[in-house]
């Protein structure tokens, strides 16, 4: 009963976490051929690798959960094909596939934007006008990208791909390459001139069910005996808990899968005081989340926490998060982060929201208001642009 009570307490504290499925420890050995293969990129669910065959290279995407491999490119040589802009989201992987002739001009290269479900081997594909500069992917396979605009030197176009096919979202001489970003609420952002723009990147597979991701490989200290399945994980950091029955406590850790360095950042007590956290996010060697200390009678202020598992940057702890609840977090691999706080996690017309950021310039509140969308925060992978939505309109700032 004590163990069940602790589990219920932990579940309640983690209810507001970003949706991260429980994951199993094993990875299929079929995704790690013993001879002649080289890894290209990986997530906790998908591994991309190449195998040399007769002087050419064949590229596979492998489902780490099931071991199912899908051939995604052939003849990966300097004069042949290339896999660019690789993106992962759940069991989906997206990329630009470029196949060029053995001699110039490069304008004769055949290009495609492709999205693959490694579990079902479902493909989505579109032909871009030229090489793309940005690519974002949702966990259901929907993609958007920016490509050069034909007939307009310096201009660009924004396009999206769903099961209905590819369609344009915007184009013009001032659409900025490198400005594309995707928020948790399926809003895609870009910059046109000095103004932020947005559109919906809606679900490709409504109601689809997803199997659990496999556990990443890493240092044995990150997999202690008695630890629960990972709460969240990347290829660099694992977050997990360990229950101590003698103390009736649940301890939470982040662990660097390379070095085995561990940091304890939270405890849950059975029938006593403790901590809660939400909006847990991992990027590079960093972990960030909103944390709050409580007693049986009252909870303290919500704080924003950032932990660098490499030890290069000091932790960002005891930083007032703003309002009561952290509803969305953007964390960069450099350690810069932004977040939205809400007066209540339940959607109410009276709710107040705030947008904050911390980067090398310091920490600051960017905006507050009742019309800010609580899960609309996103950062462009190709630049310093940060986006969110207020009253259906995109707003932006820089995140260095």
Protein backbone atom coordinates (compact mmCIF):
# COMPACT_ATOMS: atom_id res chain seq x y z
CA UNK A 1 0.00 0.00 0.00
CA UNK A 2 2.86 2.39 0.82
CA UNK A 3 4.41 1.67 -2.58
CA UNK A 4 1.10 2.32 -4.30
CA UNK A 5 0.67 5.57 -2.41
CA UNK A 6 4.10 6.77 -3.49
CA UNK A 7 3.35 5.81 -7.06
CA UNK A 8 0.09 7.76 -6.95
CA UNK A 9 1.88 10.78 -5.49
CA UNK A 10 4.50 10.64 -8.23
CA UNK A 11 1.82 10.24 -10.88
CA UNK A 12 -0.03 13.28 -9.58
CA UNK A 13 3.12 15.37 -9.52
CA UNK A 14 3.99 14.36 -13.08
CA UNK A 15 0.50 14.71 -14.54
CA UNK A 16 1.37 18.03 -16.15
CA UNK A 17 4.55 16.75 -17.82
CA UNK A 18 4.88 17.06 -21.55
CA UNK A 19 3.53 13.82 -23.02
CA UNK A 20 6.40 11.33 -22.83
CA UNK A 21 5.52 7.61 -22.98
CA UNK A 22 7.00 5.05 -20.64
CA UNK A 23 9.90 3.36 -22.40
CA UNK A 24 11.44 -0.07 -22.28
CA UNK A 25 15.16 -0.65 -21.87
CA UNK A 26 15.86 -2.97 -24.84
CA UNK A 27 16.82 -1.86 -28.34
CA UNK A 28 16.67 -4.21 -31.29
CA UNK A 29 20.11 -5.50 -32.34
CA UNK A 30 18.91 -5.40 -35.95
CA UNK A 31 19.44 -1.63 -35.81
CA UNK A 32 23.15 -2.14 -34.99
CA UNK A 33 24.63 -4.43 -37.68
CA UNK A 34 27.90 -5.91 -36.45
CA UNK A 35 29.96 -5.22 -39.55
CA UNK A 36 30.20 -2.49 -42.15
CA UNK A 37 27.64 -0.02 -40.77
CA UNK A 38 28.07 3.60 -39.67
CA UNK A 39 25.53 5.61 -37.70
CA UNK A 40 24.35 8.85 -39.28
CA UNK A 41 21.75 10.13 -36.81
CA UNK A 42 19.49 8.76 -34.06
CA UNK A 43 16.67 9.49 -31.66
CA UNK A 44 15.33 7.32 -28.85
CA UNK A 45 13.04 5.60 -31.38
CA UNK A 46 14.82 5.70 -34.77
CA UNK A 47 18.40 5.05 -35.90
CA UNK A 48 19.68 6.09 -39.35
CA UNK A 49 22.75 4.19 -40.53
CA UNK A 50 24.59 3.36 -43.75
CA UNK A 51 26.04 0.06 -44.98
CA UNK A 52 28.75 -0.19 -47.63
CA UNK A 53 27.98 -2.52 -50.51
CA UNK A 54 30.32 -2.75 -53.46
CA UNK A 55 31.72 0.75 -53.05
CA UNK A 56 28.32 2.37 -52.66
CA UNK A 57 26.41 3.10 -49.46
CA UNK A 58 22.85 2.07 -48.71
CA UNK A 59 21.02 4.04 -45.99
CA UNK A 60 18.43 2.52 -43.65
CA UNK A 61 16.01 3.91 -41.08
CA UNK A 62 15.52 1.39 -38.27
CA UNK A 63 12.78 1.21 -35.64
CA UNK A 64 14.69 0.65 -32.39
CA UNK A 65 11.59 -0.86 -30.80
CA UNK A 66 10.79 -3.53 -33.39
CA UNK A 67 14.01 -3.83 -35.41
CA UNK A 68 12.12 -3.12 -38.65
CA UNK A 69 14.47 -1.57 -41.21
CA UNK A 70 13.46 0.58 -44.18
CA UNK A 71 15.80 1.36 -47.06
CA UNK A 72 15.67 5.12 -47.61
CA UNK A 73 18.58 5.91 -49.97
CA UNK A 74 21.09 4.23 -52.29
CA UNK A 75 24.46 5.26 -53.71
CA UNK A 76 25.28 7.68 -50.90
CA UNK A 77 28.57 8.96 -52.38
CA UNK A 78 29.92 12.48 -53.03
CA UNK A 79 28.73 12.19 -56.63
CA UNK A 80 25.46 10.42 -55.78
CA UNK A 81 22.67 10.83 -53.26
CA UNK A 82 22.57 12.77 -50.01
CA UNK A 83 20.30 12.73 -46.95
CA UNK A 84 19.92 16.24 -45.55
CA UNK A 85 17.92 18.07 -42.86
CA UNK A 86 17.18 14.89 -40.84
CA UNK A 87 14.43 15.41 -38.24
CA UNK A 88 12.91 12.98 -35.72
CA UNK A 89 9.54 13.04 -33.96
CA UNK A 90 8.35 9.89 -32.25
CA UNK A 91 8.29 7.02 -34.73
CA UNK A 92 8.56 9.38 -37.71
CA UNK A 93 11.69 10.63 -39.47
CA UNK A 94 11.75 13.32 -42.14
CA UNK A 95 14.56 14.45 -44.43
CA UNK A 96 15.48 15.98 -47.77
CA UNK A 97 16.70 13.38 -50.27
CA UNK A 98 18.98 14.77 -52.98
CA UNK A 99 20.26 12.69 -55.91
CA UNK A 100 22.73 14.44 -58.18
CA UNK A 101 24.44 13.44 -61.44
CA UNK A 102 28.14 12.57 -61.41
CA UNK A 103 29.01 15.87 -63.14
CA UNK A 104 27.69 19.45 -62.85
CA UNK A 105 25.40 21.31 -63.03
CA UNK A 106 23.86 20.82 -59.60
CA UNK A 107 20.58 22.24 -60.94
CA UNK A 108 19.98 18.78 -62.40
CA UNK A 109 19.80 17.23 -58.92
CA UNK A 110 16.53 15.45 -58.13
CA UNK A 111 15.19 16.40 -54.71
CA UNK A 112 12.37 15.20 -52.52
CA UNK A 113 11.06 15.96 -49.02
CA UNK A 114 10.10 12.66 -47.43
CA UNK A 115 8.49 11.62 -44.16
CA UNK A 116 8.53 7.99 -42.95
CA UNK A 117 6.73 6.12 -40.19
CA UNK A 118 9.30 3.45 -39.27
CA UNK A 119 6.66 1.28 -37.58
CA UNK A 120 4.18 1.04 -40.48
CA UNK A 121 6.57 2.04 -43.33
CA UNK A 122 4.10 4.68 -44.48
CA UNK A 123 5.69 7.35 -46.67
CA UNK A 124 4.72 10.96 -47.38
CA UNK A 125 6.66 12.64 -50.17
CA UNK A 126 6.78 15.93 -52.07
CA UNK A 127 9.09 17.57 -54.63
CA UNK A 128 10.52 20.93 -53.52
CA UNK A 129 11.46 23.59 -56.03
CA UNK A 130 15.11 23.57 -54.87
CA UNK A 131 17.23 22.70 -51.85
CA UNK A 132 15.39 23.47 -48.62
CA UNK A 133 16.75 25.58 -45.77
CA UNK A 134 14.37 24.56 -42.94
CA UNK A 135 12.39 21.46 -42.02
CA UNK A 136 10.08 20.77 -39.07
CA UNK A 137 8.29 17.50 -38.26
CA UNK A 138 5.34 16.61 -36.03
CA UNK A 139 5.05 13.27 -34.17
CA UNK A 140 2.30 12.25 -36.62
CA UNK A 141 4.33 12.78 -39.79
CA UNK A 142 3.24 16.26 -40.89
CA UNK A 143 6.13 18.38 -42.17
CA UNK A 144 6.75 21.96 -43.25
CA UNK A 145 9.78 23.53 -44.89
CA UNK A 146 11.19 26.67 -46.51
CA UNK A 147 12.60 26.55 -50.03
CA UNK A 148 13.90 29.17 -52.53
CA UNK A 149 11.14 30.87 -54.47
CA UNK A 150 11.36 30.20 -58.20
CA UNK A 151 11.76 33.37 -60.30
CA UNK A 152 12.40 35.58 -57.25
CA UNK A 153 16.11 35.93 -56.37
CA UNK A 154 16.40 35.98 -52.59
CA UNK A 155 12.75 35.10 -52.12
CA UNK A 156 11.46 31.99 -50.35
CA UNK A 157 8.32 29.89 -50.01
CA UNK A 158 6.87 28.05 -47.00
CA UNK A 159 5.16 24.72 -47.75
CA UNK A 160 3.59 21.91 -45.75
CA UNK A 161 3.01 18.22 -46.46
CA UNK A 162 0.11 16.15 -45.15
CA UNK A 163 -1.74 13.08 -46.42
CA UNK A 164 -3.68 15.47 -48.63
CA UNK A 165 -0.41 16.36 -50.38
CA UNK A 166 1.91 19.36 -50.43
CA UNK A 167 0.55 22.89 -50.44
CA UNK A 168 1.98 26.39 -50.08
CA UNK A 169 1.54 28.38 -46.88
CA UNK A 170 3.29 31.59 -47.93
CA UNK A 171 5.85 33.00 -50.34
CA UNK A 172 7.54 36.30 -51.06
CA UNK A 173 10.80 38.19 -51.38
CA UNK A 174 11.08 38.80 -47.61
CA UNK A 175 10.32 35.32 -46.25
CA UNK A 176 13.38 34.57 -44.12
CA UNK A 177 15.26 31.30 -44.55
CA UNK A 178 16.17 29.79 -41.19
CA UNK A 179 13.15 31.25 -39.40
CA UNK A 180 10.85 28.20 -39.38
CA UNK A 181 9.68 26.87 -36.02
CA UNK A 182 7.03 24.45 -34.76
CA UNK A 183 5.10 24.75 -31.49
CA UNK A 184 3.54 21.99 -29.42
CA UNK A 185 0.05 23.11 -30.43
CA UNK A 186 0.85 22.43 -34.14
CA UNK A 187 1.39 26.09 -35.01
CA UNK A 188 4.21 26.62 -37.51
CA UNK A 189 5.93 30.04 -37.54
CA UNK A 190 8.22 31.94 -39.89
CA UNK A 191 9.37 35.53 -40.41
CA UNK A 192 8.30 37.65 -43.39
CA UNK A 193 10.29 40.86 -43.37
CA UNK A 194 10.32 41.97 -39.74
CA UNK A 195 6.94 40.39 -38.99
CA UNK A 196 6.18 36.93 -37.57
CA UNK A 197 3.68 34.81 -39.51
CA UNK A 198 1.96 31.55 -38.61
CA UNK A 199 -0.27 28.75 -39.89
CA UNK A 200 -1.54 25.39 -38.73
CA UNK A 201 0.37 22.18 -39.37
CA UNK A 202 -2.51 19.87 -38.61
CA UNK A 203 -2.43 16.17 -37.72
CA UNK A 204 -1.81 13.68 -40.49
CA UNK A 205 -3.17 10.72 -38.54
CA UNK A 206 -5.87 11.81 -36.05
CA UNK A 207 -6.33 9.36 -33.21
CA UNK A 208 -3.26 7.30 -34.10
CA UNK A 209 -1.86 5.16 -31.29
CA UNK A 210 1.86 5.06 -30.64
CA UNK A 211 3.92 2.31 -29.06
CA UNK A 212 6.47 3.07 -26.38
CA UNK A 213 9.91 4.27 -27.39
CA UNK A 214 12.94 2.12 -26.58
CA UNK A 215 15.43 3.14 -23.92
CA UNK A 216 18.56 4.93 -25.17
CA UNK A 217 21.93 3.29 -24.64
CA UNK A 218 24.41 4.86 -22.27
CA UNK A 219 26.52 4.71 -19.11
CA UNK A 220 25.51 1.98 -16.66
CA UNK A 221 25.21 4.51 -13.80
CA UNK A 222 22.17 5.93 -15.61
CA UNK A 223 20.38 2.58 -15.21
CA UNK A 224 20.65 1.83 -11.47
CA UNK A 225 19.04 -1.26 -10.02
CA UNK A 226 15.53 -0.51 -8.83
CA UNK A 227 15.01 2.52 -11.06
CA UNK A 228 11.65 3.03 -12.71
CA UNK A 229 11.25 3.25 -16.52
CA UNK A 230 12.54 6.56 -17.82
CA UNK A 231 10.24 9.56 -17.45
CA UNK A 232 11.95 11.21 -20.41
CA UNK A 233 15.10 10.56 -22.40
CA UNK A 234 17.19 11.75 -25.31
CA UNK A 235 20.31 10.28 -26.83
CA UNK A 236 22.29 12.36 -24.27
CA UNK A 237 20.23 12.54 -21.03
CA UNK A 238 17.99 10.12 -19.14
CA UNK A 239 15.49 11.27 -16.48
CA UNK A 240 14.23 8.59 -14.10
CA UNK A 241 13.09 7.95 -10.54
CA UNK A 242 14.08 5.54 -7.77
CA UNK A 243 11.70 4.56 -4.95
CA UNK A 244 13.19 4.17 -1.45
CA UNK A 245 10.71 2.08 0.56
CA UNK A 246 12.54 2.55 3.85
CA UNK A 247 12.09 6.32 3.59
CA UNK A 248 8.81 6.20 1.65
CA UNK A 249 10.29 8.60 -0.88
CA UNK A 250 10.57 8.79 -4.66
CA UNK A 251 13.84 10.43 -5.81
CA UNK A 252 14.17 11.92 -9.29
CA UNK A 253 17.44 12.08 -11.24
CA UNK A 254 18.86 13.33 -14.51
CA UNK A 255 21.85 11.36 -15.81
CA UNK A 256 24.39 12.09 -18.56
CA UNK A 257 24.40 8.96 -20.72
CA UNK A 258 27.99 9.69 -21.82
CA UNK A 259 29.71 10.25 -18.49
CA UNK A 260 27.30 8.72 -15.98
CA UNK A 261 27.10 12.02 -14.11
CA UNK A 262 23.87 12.20 -12.09
CA UNK A 263 21.94 15.09 -10.57
CA UNK A 264 19.11 14.61 -8.09
CA UNK A 265 16.58 17.39 -8.55
CA UNK A 266 13.33 16.35 -6.87
CA UNK A 267 11.82 14.19 -4.12
CA UNK A 268 8.24 13.04 -3.70
CA UNK A 269 7.21 12.15 -0.15
CA UNK A 270 4.36 9.85 0.78
CA UNK A 271 1.77 11.72 2.88
CA UNK A 272 4.26 14.55 3.50
CA UNK A 273 5.68 17.57 1.76
CA UNK A 274 7.65 17.37 -1.50
CA UNK A 275 8.20 18.73 -5.01
CA UNK A 276 6.27 18.69 -8.25
CA UNK A 277 7.40 19.50 -11.76
CA UNK A 278 5.92 20.00 -15.22
CA UNK A 279 6.87 20.88 -18.80
CA UNK A 280 10.03 18.75 -18.55
CA UNK A 281 12.24 19.38 -21.60
CA UNK A 282 15.63 18.00 -22.73
CA UNK A 283 18.00 19.61 -25.26
CA UNK A 284 21.63 18.62 -25.66
CA UNK A 285 23.12 18.23 -22.19
CA UNK A 286 20.41 20.41 -20.59
CA UNK A 287 17.24 19.54 -18.69
CA UNK A 288 14.64 22.21 -17.85
CA UNK A 289 11.32 22.11 -16.01
CA UNK A 290 8.99 24.11 -13.82
CA UNK A 291 9.33 23.07 -10.15
CA UNK A 292 7.31 23.82 -7.04
CA UNK A 293 7.84 22.91 -3.39
CA UNK A 294 4.79 22.06 -1.31
CA UNK A 295 3.80 21.10 2.22
CA UNK A 296 0.54 19.47 3.26
CA UNK A 297 -0.88 22.93 3.93
CA UNK A 298 0.48 25.18 1.18
CA UNK A 299 2.63 25.27 -1.98
CA UNK A 300 5.43 27.76 -2.54
CA UNK A 301 6.20 29.80 -5.64
CA UNK A 302 6.74 28.10 -8.99
CA UNK A 303 10.37 28.22 -10.12
CA UNK A 304 12.12 27.55 -13.42
CA UNK A 305 14.96 25.04 -13.24
CA UNK A 306 17.72 24.31 -15.73
CA UNK A 307 20.40 21.67 -15.17
CA UNK A 308 23.49 21.25 -17.37
CA UNK A 309 24.56 17.62 -17.13
CA UNK A 310 27.94 18.45 -18.72
CA UNK A 311 28.73 20.83 -15.85
CA UNK A 312 29.75 23.68 -18.17
CA UNK A 313 27.03 26.12 -17.09
CA UNK A 314 25.71 26.72 -13.57
CA UNK A 315 22.23 25.47 -12.80
CA UNK A 316 19.35 27.88 -13.22
CA UNK A 317 17.47 27.24 -10.00
CA UNK A 318 15.27 29.34 -7.75
CA UNK A 319 14.43 31.54 -10.74
CA UNK A 320 10.86 32.81 -10.26
CA UNK A 321 8.85 31.35 -13.13
CA UNK A 322 6.13 34.00 -12.92
CA UNK A 323 2.61 32.68 -12.43
CA UNK A 324 1.58 29.45 -10.75
CA UNK A 325 2.16 26.91 -13.53
CA UNK A 326 4.68 26.44 -16.34
CA UNK A 327 2.61 25.46 -19.41
CA UNK A 328 5.29 25.43 -22.15
CA UNK A 329 9.09 25.42 -22.36
CA UNK A 330 11.55 25.94 -25.22
CA UNK A 331 15.10 24.86 -24.42
CA UNK A 332 18.06 25.25 -26.76
CA UNK A 333 21.13 23.00 -26.74
CA UNK A 334 23.13 26.10 -25.72
CA UNK A 335 21.12 26.34 -22.49
CA UNK A 336 19.05 29.36 -23.52
CA UNK A 337 15.39 28.87 -22.68
CA UNK A 338 11.97 30.47 -22.77
CA UNK A 339 8.72 29.51 -21.08
CA UNK A 340 5.07 30.41 -20.70
CA UNK A 341 3.44 30.48 -17.26
CA UNK A 342 -0.27 30.30 -16.55
CA UNK A 343 -2.36 31.29 -13.55
CA UNK A 344 -4.20 27.95 -13.98
CA UNK A 345 -3.42 24.91 -16.13
CA UNK A 346 -7.14 24.42 -16.75
CA UNK A 347 -8.34 26.55 -19.70
CA UNK A 348 -10.40 29.38 -18.24
CA UNK A 349 -11.34 32.76 -19.77
CA UNK A 350 -9.92 34.50 -16.69
CA UNK A 351 -6.46 32.93 -17.00
CA UNK A 352 -3.43 35.17 -17.24
CA UNK A 353 -0.29 34.11 -19.13
CA UNK A 354 3.30 35.37 -19.21
CA UNK A 355 6.16 34.74 -21.66
CA UNK A 356 9.71 34.71 -20.23
CA UNK A 357 13.20 34.09 -21.55
CA UNK A 358 16.68 33.48 -20.11
CA UNK A 359 19.75 33.67 -22.35
CA UNK A 360 23.26 35.24 -22.18
CA UNK A 361 21.64 38.69 -21.91
CA UNK A 362 19.87 37.70 -18.69
CA UNK A 363 16.28 36.83 -17.80
CA UNK A 364 13.26 38.95 -18.71
CA UNK A 365 9.49 38.88 -19.08
CA UNK A 366 8.58 39.37 -22.74
CA UNK A 367 4.79 39.70 -22.62
CA UNK A 368 1.73 39.03 -20.48
CA UNK A 369 -1.98 38.80 -21.21
CA UNK A 370 -5.11 36.65 -21.18
CA UNK A 371 -5.06 35.88 -24.92
CA UNK A 372 -1.62 34.20 -25.05
CA UNK A 373 -1.92 30.58 -26.22
CA UNK A 374 -0.34 28.49 -23.41
CA UNK A 375 1.39 25.86 -25.60
CA UNK A 376 2.26 28.02 -28.63
CA UNK A 377 5.95 28.64 -27.82
CA UNK A 378 8.52 27.68 -30.47
CA UNK A 379 12.07 28.59 -31.50
CA UNK A 380 13.52 28.58 -35.01
CA UNK A 381 16.22 25.96 -35.44
CA UNK A 382 18.10 28.10 -37.94
CA UNK A 383 18.23 31.34 -36.00
CA UNK A 384 17.50 33.31 -32.82
CA UNK A 385 13.79 33.82 -33.47
CA UNK A 386 11.30 32.91 -30.70
CA UNK A 387 7.57 32.76 -31.42
CA UNK A 388 4.25 32.49 -29.58
CA UNK A 389 0.61 33.29 -30.36
CA UNK A 390 -1.64 35.90 -28.75
CA UNK A 391 -5.24 36.28 -29.82
CA UNK A 392 -4.57 34.17 -32.90
CA UNK A 393 -1.75 36.47 -34.04
CA UNK A 394 1.93 35.46 -33.96
CA UNK A 395 4.31 37.44 -31.74
CA UNK A 396 8.09 37.14 -31.66
CA UNK A 397 11.32 38.02 -29.89
CA UNK A 398 14.94 36.92 -30.04
CA UNK A 399 16.44 34.06 -28.03
CA UNK A 400 20.22 34.20 -28.25
